[in-house]
Short mmCIF file of the N, C-alpha and C atoms (twelve columns), coordinates in Angstrom:
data_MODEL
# 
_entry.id   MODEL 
# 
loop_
_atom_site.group_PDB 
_atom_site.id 
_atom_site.type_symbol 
_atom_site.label_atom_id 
_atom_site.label_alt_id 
_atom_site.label_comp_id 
_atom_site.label_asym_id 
_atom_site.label_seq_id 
_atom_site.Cartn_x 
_atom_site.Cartn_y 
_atom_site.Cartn_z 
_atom_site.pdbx_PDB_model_num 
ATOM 1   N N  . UNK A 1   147.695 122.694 30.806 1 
ATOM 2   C CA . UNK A 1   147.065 123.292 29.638 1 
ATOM 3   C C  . UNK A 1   145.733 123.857 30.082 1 
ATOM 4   N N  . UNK A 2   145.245 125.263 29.455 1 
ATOM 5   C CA . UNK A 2   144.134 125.765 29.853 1 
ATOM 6   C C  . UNK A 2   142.978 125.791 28.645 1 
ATOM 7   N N  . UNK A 3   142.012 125.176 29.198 1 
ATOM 8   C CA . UNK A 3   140.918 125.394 28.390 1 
ATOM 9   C C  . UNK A 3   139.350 126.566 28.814 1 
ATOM 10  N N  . UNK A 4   139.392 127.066 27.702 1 
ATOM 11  C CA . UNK A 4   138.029 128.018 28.281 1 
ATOM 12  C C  . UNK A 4   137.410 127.703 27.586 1 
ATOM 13  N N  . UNK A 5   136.170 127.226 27.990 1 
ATOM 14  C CA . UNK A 5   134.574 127.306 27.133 1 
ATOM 15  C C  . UNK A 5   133.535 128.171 27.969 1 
ATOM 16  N N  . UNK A 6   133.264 128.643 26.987 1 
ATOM 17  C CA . UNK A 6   131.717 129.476 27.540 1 
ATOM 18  C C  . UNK A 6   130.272 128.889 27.310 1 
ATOM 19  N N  . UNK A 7   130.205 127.601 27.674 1 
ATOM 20  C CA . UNK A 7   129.069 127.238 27.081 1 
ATOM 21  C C  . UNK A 7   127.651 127.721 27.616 1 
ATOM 22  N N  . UNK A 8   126.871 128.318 28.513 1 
ATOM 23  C CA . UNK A 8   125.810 128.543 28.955 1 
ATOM 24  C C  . UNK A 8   126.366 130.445 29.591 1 
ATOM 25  N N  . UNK A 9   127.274 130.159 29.720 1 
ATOM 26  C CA . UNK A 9   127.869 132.111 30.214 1 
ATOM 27  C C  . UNK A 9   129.276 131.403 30.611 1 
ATOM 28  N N  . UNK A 10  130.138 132.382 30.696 1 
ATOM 29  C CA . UNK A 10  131.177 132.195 31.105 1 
ATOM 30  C C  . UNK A 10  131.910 131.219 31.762 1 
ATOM 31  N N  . UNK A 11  133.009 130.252 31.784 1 
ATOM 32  C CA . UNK A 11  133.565 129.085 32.461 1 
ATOM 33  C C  . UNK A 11  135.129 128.999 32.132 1 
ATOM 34  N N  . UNK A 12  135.990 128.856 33.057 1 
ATOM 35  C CA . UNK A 12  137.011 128.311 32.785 1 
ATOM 36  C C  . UNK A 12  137.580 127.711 33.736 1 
ATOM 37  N N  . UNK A 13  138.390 126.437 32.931 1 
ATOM 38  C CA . UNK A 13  138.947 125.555 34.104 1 
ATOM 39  C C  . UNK A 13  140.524 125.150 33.406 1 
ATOM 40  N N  . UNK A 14  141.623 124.494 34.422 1 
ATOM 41  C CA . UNK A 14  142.390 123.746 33.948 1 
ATOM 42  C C  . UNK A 14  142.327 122.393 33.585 1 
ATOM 43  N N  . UNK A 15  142.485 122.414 32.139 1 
ATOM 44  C CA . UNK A 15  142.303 121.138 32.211 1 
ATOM 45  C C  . UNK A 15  143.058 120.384 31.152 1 
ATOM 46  N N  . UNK A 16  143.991 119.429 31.605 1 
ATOM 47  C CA . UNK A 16  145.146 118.629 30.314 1 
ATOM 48  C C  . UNK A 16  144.193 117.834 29.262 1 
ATOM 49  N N  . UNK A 17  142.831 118.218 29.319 1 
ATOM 50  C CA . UNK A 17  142.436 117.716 27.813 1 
ATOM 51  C C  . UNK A 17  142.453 118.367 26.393 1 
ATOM 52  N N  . UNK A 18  141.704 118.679 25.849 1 
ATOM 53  C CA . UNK A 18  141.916 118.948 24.723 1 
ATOM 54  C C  . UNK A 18  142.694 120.595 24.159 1 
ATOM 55  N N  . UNK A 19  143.095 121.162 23.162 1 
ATOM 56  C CA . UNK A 19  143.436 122.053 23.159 1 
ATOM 57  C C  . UNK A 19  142.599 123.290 23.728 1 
ATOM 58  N N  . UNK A 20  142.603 124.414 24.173 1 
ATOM 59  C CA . UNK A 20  141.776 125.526 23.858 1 
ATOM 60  C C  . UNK A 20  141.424 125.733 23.147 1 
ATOM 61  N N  . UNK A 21  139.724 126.334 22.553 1 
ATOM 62  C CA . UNK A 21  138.959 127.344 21.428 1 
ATOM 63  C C  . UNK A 21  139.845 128.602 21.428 1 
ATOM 64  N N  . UNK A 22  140.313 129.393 20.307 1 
ATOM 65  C CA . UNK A 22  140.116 130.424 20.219 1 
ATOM 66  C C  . UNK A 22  139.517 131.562 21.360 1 
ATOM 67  N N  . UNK A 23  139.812 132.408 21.949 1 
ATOM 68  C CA . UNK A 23  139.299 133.308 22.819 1 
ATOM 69  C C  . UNK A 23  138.337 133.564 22.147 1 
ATOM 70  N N  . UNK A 24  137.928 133.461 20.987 1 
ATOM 71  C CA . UNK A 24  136.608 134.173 20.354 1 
ATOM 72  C C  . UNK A 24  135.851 132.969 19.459 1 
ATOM 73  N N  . UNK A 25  135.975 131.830 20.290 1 
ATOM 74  C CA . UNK A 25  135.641 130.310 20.023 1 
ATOM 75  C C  . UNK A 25  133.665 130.432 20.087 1 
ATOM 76  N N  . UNK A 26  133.457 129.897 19.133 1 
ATOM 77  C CA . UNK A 26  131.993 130.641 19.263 1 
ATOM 78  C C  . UNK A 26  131.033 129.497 19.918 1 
ATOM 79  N N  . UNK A 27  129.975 129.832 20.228 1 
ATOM 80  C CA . UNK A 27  129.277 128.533 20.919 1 
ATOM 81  C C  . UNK A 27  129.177 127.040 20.410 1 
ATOM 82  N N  . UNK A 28  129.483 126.978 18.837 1 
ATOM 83  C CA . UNK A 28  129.581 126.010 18.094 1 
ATOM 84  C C  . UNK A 28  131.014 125.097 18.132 1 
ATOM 85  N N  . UNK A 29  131.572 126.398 18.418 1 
ATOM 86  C CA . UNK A 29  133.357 125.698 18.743 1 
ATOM 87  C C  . UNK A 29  132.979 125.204 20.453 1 
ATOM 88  N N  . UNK A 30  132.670 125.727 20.823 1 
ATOM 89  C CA . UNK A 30  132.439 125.284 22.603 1 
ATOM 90  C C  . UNK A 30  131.800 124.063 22.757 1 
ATOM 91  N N  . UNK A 31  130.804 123.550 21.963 1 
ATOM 92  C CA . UNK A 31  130.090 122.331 21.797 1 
ATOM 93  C C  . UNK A 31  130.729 121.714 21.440 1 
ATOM 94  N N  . UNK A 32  131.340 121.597 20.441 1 
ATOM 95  C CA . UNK A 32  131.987 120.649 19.276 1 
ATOM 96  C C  . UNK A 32  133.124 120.208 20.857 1 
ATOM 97  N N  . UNK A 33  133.955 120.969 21.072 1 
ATOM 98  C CA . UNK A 33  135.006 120.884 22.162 1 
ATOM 99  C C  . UNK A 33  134.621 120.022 23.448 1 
ATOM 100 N N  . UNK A 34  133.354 120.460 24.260 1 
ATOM 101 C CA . UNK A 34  132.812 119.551 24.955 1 
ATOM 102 C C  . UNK A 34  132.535 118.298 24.421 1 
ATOM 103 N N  . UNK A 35  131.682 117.937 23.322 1 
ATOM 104 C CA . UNK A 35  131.107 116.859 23.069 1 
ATOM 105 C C  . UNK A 35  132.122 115.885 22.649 1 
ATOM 106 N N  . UNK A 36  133.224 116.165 21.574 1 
ATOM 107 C CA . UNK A 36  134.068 115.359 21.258 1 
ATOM 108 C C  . UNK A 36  135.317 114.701 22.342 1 
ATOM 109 N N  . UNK A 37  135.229 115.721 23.752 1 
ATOM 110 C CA . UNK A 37  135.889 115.344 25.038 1 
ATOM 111 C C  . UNK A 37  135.438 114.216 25.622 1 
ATOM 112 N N  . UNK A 38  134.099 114.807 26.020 1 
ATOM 113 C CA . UNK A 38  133.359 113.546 26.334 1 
ATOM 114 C C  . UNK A 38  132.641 112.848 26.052 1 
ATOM 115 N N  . UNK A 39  132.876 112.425 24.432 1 
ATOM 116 C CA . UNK A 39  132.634 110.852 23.746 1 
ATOM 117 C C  . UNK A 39  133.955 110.493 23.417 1 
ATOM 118 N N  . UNK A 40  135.034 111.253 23.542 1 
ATOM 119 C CA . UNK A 40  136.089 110.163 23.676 1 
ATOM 120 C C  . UNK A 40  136.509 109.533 24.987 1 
ATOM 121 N N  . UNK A 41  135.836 109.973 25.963 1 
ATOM 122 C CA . UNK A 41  136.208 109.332 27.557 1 
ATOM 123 C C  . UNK A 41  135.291 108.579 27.868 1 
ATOM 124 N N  . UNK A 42  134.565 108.837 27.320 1 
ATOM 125 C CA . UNK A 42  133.311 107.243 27.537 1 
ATOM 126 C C  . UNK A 42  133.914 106.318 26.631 1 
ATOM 127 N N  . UNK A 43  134.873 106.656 25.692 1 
ATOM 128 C CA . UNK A 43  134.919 105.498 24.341 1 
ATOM 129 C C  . UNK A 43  136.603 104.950 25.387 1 
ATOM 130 N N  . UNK A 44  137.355 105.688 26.258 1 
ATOM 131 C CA . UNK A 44  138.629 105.497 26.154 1 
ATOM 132 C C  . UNK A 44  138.573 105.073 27.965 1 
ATOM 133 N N  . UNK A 45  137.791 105.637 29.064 1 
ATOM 134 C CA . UNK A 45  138.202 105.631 30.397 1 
ATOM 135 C C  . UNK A 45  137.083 104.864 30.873 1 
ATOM 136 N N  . UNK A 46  137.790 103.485 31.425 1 
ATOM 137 C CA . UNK A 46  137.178 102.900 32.494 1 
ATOM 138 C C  . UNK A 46  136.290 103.337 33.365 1 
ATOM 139 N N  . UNK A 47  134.681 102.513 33.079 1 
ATOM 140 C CA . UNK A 47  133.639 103.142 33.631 1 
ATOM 141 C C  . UNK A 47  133.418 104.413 33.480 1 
ATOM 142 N N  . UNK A 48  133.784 104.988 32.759 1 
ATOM 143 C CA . UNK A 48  132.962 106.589 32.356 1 
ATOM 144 C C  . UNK A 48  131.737 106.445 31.239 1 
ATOM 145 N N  . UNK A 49  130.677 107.299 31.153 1 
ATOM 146 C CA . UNK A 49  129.742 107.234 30.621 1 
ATOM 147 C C  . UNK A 49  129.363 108.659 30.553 1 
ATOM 148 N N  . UNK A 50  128.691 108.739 29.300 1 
ATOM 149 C CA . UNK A 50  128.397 110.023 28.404 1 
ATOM 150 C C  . UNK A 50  126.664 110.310 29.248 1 
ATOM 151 N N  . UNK A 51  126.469 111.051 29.955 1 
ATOM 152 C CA . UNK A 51  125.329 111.317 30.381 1 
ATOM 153 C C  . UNK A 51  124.465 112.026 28.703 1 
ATOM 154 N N  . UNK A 52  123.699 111.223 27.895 1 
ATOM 155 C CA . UNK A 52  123.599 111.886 26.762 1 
ATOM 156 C C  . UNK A 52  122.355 113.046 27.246 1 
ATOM 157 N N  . UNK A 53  121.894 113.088 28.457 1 
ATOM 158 C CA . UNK A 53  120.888 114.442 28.640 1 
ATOM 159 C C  . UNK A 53  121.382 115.322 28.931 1 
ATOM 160 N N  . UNK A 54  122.531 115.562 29.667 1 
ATOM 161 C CA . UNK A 54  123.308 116.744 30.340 1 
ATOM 162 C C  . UNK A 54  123.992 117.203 28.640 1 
ATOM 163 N N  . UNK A 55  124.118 116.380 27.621 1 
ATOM 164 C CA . UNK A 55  125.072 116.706 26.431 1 
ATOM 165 C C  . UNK A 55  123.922 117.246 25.841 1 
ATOM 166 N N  . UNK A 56  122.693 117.004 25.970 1 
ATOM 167 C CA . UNK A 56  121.631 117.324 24.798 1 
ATOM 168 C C  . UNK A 56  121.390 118.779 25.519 1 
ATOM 169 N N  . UNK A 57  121.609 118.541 26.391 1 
ATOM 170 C CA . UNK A 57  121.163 120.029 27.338 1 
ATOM 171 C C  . UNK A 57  122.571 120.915 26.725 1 
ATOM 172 N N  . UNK A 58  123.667 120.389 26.707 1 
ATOM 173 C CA . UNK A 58  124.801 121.528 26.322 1 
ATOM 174 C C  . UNK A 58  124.283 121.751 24.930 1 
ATOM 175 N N  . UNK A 59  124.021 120.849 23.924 1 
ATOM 176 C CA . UNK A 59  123.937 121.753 22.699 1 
ATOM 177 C C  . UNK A 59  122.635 122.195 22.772 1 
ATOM 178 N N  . UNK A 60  121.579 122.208 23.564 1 
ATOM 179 C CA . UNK A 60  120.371 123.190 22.776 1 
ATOM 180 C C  . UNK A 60  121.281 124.725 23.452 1 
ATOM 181 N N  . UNK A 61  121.951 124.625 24.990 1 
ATOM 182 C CA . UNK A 61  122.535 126.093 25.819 1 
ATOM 183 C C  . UNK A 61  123.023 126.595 24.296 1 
ATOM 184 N N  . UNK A 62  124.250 125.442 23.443 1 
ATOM 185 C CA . UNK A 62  124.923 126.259 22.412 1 
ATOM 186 C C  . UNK A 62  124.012 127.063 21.376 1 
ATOM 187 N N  . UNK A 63  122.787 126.685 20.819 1 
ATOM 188 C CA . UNK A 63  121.764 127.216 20.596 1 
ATOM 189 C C  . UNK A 63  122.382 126.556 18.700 1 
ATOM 190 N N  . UNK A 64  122.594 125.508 18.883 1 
ATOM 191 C CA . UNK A 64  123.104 124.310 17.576 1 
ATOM 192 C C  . UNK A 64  121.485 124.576 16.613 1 
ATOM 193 N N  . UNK A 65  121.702 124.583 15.658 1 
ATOM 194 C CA . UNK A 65  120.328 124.309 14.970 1 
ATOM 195 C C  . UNK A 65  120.397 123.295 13.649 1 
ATOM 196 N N  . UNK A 66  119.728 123.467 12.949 1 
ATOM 197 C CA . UNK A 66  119.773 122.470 11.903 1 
ATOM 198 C C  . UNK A 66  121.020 122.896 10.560 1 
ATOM 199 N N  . UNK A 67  120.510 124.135 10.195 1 
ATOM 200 C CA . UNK A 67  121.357 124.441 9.077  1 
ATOM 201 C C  . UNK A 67  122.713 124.703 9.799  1 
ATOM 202 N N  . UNK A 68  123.388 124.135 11.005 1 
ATOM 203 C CA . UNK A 68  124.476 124.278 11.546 1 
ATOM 204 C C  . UNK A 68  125.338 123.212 11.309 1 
ATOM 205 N N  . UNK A 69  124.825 121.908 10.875 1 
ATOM 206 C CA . UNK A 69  125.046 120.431 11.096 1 
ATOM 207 C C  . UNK A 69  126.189 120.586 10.139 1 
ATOM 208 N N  . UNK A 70  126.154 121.062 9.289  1 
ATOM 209 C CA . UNK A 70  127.329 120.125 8.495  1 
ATOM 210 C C  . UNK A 70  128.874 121.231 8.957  1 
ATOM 211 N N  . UNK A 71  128.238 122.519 9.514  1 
ATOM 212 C CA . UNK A 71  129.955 123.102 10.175 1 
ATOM 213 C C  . UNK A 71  130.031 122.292 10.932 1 
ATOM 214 N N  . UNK A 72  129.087 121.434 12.127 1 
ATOM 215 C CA . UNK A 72  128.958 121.104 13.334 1 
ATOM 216 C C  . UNK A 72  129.932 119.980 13.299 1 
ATOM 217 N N  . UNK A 73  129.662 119.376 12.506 1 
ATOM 218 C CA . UNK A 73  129.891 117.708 11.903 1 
ATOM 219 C C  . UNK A 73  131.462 117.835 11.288 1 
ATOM 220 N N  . UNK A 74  132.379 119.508 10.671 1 
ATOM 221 C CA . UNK A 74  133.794 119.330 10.768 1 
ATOM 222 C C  . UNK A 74  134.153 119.775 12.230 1 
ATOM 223 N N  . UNK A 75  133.832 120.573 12.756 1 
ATOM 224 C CA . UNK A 75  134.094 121.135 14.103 1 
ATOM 225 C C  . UNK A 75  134.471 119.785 14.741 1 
ATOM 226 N N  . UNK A 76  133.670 118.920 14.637 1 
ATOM 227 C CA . UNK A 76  134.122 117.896 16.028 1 
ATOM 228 C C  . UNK A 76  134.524 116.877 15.095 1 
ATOM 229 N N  . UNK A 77  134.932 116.811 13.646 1 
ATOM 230 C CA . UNK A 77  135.967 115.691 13.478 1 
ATOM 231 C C  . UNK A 77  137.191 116.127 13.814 1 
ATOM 232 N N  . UNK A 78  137.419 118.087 13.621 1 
ATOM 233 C CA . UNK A 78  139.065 118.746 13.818 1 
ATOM 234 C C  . UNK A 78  138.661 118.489 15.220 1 
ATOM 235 N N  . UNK A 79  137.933 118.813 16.063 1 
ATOM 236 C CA . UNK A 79  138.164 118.251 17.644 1 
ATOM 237 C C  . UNK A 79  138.441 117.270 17.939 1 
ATOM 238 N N  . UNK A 80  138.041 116.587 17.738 1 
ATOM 239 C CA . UNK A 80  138.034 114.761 17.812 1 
ATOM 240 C C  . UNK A 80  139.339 114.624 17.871 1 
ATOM 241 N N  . UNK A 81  139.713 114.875 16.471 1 
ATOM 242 C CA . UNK A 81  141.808 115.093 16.241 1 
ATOM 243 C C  . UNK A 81  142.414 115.319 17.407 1 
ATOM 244 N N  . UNK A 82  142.170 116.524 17.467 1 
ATOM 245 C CA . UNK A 82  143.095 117.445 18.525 1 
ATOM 246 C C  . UNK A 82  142.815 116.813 20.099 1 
ATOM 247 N N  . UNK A 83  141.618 116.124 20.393 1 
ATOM 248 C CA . UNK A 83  140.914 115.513 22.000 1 
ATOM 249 C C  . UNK A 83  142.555 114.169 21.797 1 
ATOM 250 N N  . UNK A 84  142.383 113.371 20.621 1 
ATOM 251 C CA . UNK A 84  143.208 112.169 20.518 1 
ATOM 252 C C  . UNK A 84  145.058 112.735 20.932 1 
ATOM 253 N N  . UNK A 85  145.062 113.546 20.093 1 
ATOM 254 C CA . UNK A 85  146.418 113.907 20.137 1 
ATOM 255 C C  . UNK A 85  147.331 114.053 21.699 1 
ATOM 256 N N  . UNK A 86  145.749 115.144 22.194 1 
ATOM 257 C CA . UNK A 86  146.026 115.683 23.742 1 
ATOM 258 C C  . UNK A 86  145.882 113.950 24.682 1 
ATOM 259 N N  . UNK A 87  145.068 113.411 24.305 1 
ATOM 260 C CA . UNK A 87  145.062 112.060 24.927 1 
ATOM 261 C C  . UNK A 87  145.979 110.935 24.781 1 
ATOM 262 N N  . UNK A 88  146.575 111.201 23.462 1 
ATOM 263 C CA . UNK A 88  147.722 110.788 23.696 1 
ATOM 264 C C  . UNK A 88  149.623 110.831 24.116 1 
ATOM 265 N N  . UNK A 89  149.262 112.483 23.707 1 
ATOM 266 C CA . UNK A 89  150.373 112.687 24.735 1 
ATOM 267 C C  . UNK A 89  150.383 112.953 26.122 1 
ATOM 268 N N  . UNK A 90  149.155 113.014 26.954 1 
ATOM 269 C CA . UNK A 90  149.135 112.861 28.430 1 
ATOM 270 C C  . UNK A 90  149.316 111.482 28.738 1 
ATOM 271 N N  . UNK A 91  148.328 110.706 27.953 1 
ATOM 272 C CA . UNK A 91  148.273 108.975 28.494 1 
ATOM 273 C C  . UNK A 91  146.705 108.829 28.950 1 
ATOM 274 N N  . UNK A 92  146.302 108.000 29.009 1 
ATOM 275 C CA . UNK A 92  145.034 107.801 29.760 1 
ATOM 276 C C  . UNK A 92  145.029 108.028 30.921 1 
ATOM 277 N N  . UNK A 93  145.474 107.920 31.799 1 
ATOM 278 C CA . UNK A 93  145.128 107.789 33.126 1 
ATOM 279 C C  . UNK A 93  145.443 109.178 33.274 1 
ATOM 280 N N  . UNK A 94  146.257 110.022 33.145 1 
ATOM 281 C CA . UNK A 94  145.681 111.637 33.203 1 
ATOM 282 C C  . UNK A 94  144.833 112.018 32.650 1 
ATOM 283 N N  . UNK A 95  144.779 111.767 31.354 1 
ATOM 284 C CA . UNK A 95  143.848 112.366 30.571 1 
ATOM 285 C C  . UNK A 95  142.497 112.569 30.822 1 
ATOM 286 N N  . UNK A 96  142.166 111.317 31.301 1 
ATOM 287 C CA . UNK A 96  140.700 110.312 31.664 1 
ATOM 288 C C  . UNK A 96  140.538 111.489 33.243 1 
ATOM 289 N N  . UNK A 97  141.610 111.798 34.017 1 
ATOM 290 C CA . UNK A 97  141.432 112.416 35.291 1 
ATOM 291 C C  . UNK A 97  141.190 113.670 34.932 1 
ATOM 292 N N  . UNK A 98  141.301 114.639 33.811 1 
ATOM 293 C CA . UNK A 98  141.423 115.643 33.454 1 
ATOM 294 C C  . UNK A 98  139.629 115.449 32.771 1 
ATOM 295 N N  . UNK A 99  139.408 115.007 31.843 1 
ATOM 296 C CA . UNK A 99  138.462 115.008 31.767 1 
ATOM 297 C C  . UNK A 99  137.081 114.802 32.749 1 
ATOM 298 N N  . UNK A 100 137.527 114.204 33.537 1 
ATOM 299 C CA . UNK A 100 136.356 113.895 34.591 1 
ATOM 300 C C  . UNK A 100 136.288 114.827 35.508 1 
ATOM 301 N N  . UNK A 101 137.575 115.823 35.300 1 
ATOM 302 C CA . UNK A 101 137.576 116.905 36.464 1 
ATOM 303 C C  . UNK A 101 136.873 117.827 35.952 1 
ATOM 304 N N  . UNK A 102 136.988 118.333 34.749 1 
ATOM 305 C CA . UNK A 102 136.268 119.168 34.290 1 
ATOM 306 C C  . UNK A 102 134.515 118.922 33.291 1 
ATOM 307 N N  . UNK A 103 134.492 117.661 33.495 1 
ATOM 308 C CA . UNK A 103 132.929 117.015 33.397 1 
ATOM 309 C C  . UNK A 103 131.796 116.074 33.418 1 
ATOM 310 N N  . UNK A 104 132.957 116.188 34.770 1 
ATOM 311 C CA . UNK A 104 132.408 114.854 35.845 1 
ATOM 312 C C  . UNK A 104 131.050 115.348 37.036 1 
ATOM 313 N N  . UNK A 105 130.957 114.837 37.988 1 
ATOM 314 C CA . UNK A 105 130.004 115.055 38.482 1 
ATOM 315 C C  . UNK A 105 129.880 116.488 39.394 1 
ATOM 316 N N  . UNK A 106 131.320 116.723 39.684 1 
ATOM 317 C CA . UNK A 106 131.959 118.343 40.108 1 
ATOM 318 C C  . UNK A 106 132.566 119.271 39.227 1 
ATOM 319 N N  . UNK A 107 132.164 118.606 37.785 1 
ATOM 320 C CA . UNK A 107 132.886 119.761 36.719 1 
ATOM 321 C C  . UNK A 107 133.218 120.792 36.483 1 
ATOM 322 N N  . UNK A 108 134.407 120.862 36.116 1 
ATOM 323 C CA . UNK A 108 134.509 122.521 36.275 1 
ATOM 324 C C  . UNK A 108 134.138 123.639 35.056 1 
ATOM 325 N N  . UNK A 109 134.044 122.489 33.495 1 
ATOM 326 C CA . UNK A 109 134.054 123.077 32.936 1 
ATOM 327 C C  . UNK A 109 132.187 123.065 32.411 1 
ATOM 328 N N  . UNK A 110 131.833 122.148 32.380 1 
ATOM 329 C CA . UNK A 110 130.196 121.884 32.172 1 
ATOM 330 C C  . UNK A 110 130.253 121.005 33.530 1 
ATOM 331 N N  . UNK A 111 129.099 120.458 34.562 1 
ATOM 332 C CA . UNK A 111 129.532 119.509 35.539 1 
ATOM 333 C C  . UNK A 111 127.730 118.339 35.102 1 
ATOM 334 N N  . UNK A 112 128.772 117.336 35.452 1 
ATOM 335 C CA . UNK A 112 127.444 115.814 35.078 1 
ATOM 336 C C  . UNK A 112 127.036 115.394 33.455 1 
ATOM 337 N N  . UNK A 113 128.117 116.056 32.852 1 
ATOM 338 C CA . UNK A 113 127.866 115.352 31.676 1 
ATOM 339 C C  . UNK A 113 128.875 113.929 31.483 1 
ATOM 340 N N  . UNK A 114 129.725 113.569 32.378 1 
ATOM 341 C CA . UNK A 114 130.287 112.467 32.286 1 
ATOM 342 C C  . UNK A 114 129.924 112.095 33.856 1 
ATOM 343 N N  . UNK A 115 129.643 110.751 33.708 1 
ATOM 344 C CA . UNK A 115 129.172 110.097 34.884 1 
ATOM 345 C C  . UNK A 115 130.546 108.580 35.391 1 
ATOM 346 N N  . UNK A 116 130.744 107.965 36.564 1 
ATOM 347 C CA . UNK A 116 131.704 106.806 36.630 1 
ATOM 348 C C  . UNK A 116 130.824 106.379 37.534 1 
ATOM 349 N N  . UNK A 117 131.007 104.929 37.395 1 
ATOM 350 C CA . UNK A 117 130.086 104.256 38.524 1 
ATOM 351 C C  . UNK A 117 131.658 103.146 38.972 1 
ATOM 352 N N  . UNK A 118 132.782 103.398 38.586 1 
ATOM 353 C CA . UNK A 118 134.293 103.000 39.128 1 
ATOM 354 C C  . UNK A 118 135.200 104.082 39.013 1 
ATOM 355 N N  . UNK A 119 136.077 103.746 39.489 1 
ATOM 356 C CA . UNK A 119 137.221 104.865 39.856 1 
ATOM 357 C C  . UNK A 119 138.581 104.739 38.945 1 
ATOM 358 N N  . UNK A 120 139.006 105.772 38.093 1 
ATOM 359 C CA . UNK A 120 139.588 105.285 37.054 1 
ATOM 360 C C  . UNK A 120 140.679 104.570 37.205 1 
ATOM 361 N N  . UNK A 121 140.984 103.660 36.394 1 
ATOM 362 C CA . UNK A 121 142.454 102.780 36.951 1 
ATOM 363 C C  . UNK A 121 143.334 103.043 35.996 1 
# 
């Protein structure tokens, strides 16, 4: 499965996590998509952890503001959905590898917003 986000300029990677944005997925959809990826892999994969500065750094790039919060706030419950669904029909142990590939410490899709101090089992 292919996902593209553009969060800071252009990016795309393969990756069996969550669905794709829209080709015309706007920076708010690109956040929502990152963030709800990786707070469900800190919540779901052994030793992973949500670097919350590299995430605070993705939403100011998305350029998130205040009167954004309450689209912001459905954006990543319908993400959230769709992160679970994709996580559960891969399984964890792909899923968790998919995610860390694309925003782990060599990310492809944002890189160092998910951190492991173990190796997923």
């Amino acid at each position: 499965m292919s996902i593209s986000l553009a969060l800071a300029g252009p990016a795309t990677a393969q990756v069996g996590a969550p669905p794709a944005p829209p080709a015309s997925a706007s920076p708010l959809d690109n956040y929502a998509a990152a963030a709800a990826t990786t707070i469900i892999a800190e919540q779901t994969c052994p030793g992973v952890q949500v670097r919350a500065g590299q995430l605070t750094t993705l939403r100011l790039a998305a350029r998130v503001n205040a009167g954004q919060e309450a689209v912001l706030e459905e954006k990543l419950r319908i993400r959230a959905a769709q992160v679970r669904q994709q996580l559960a029909a891969d399984g964890r142990d792909a899923w968790c590898t998919d995610a860390l590939a694309a925003f782990g410490p060599q990310g492809t899709v944002a890189k160092g917003i998910l951190a492991t101090g173990a190796p997923i089992r």
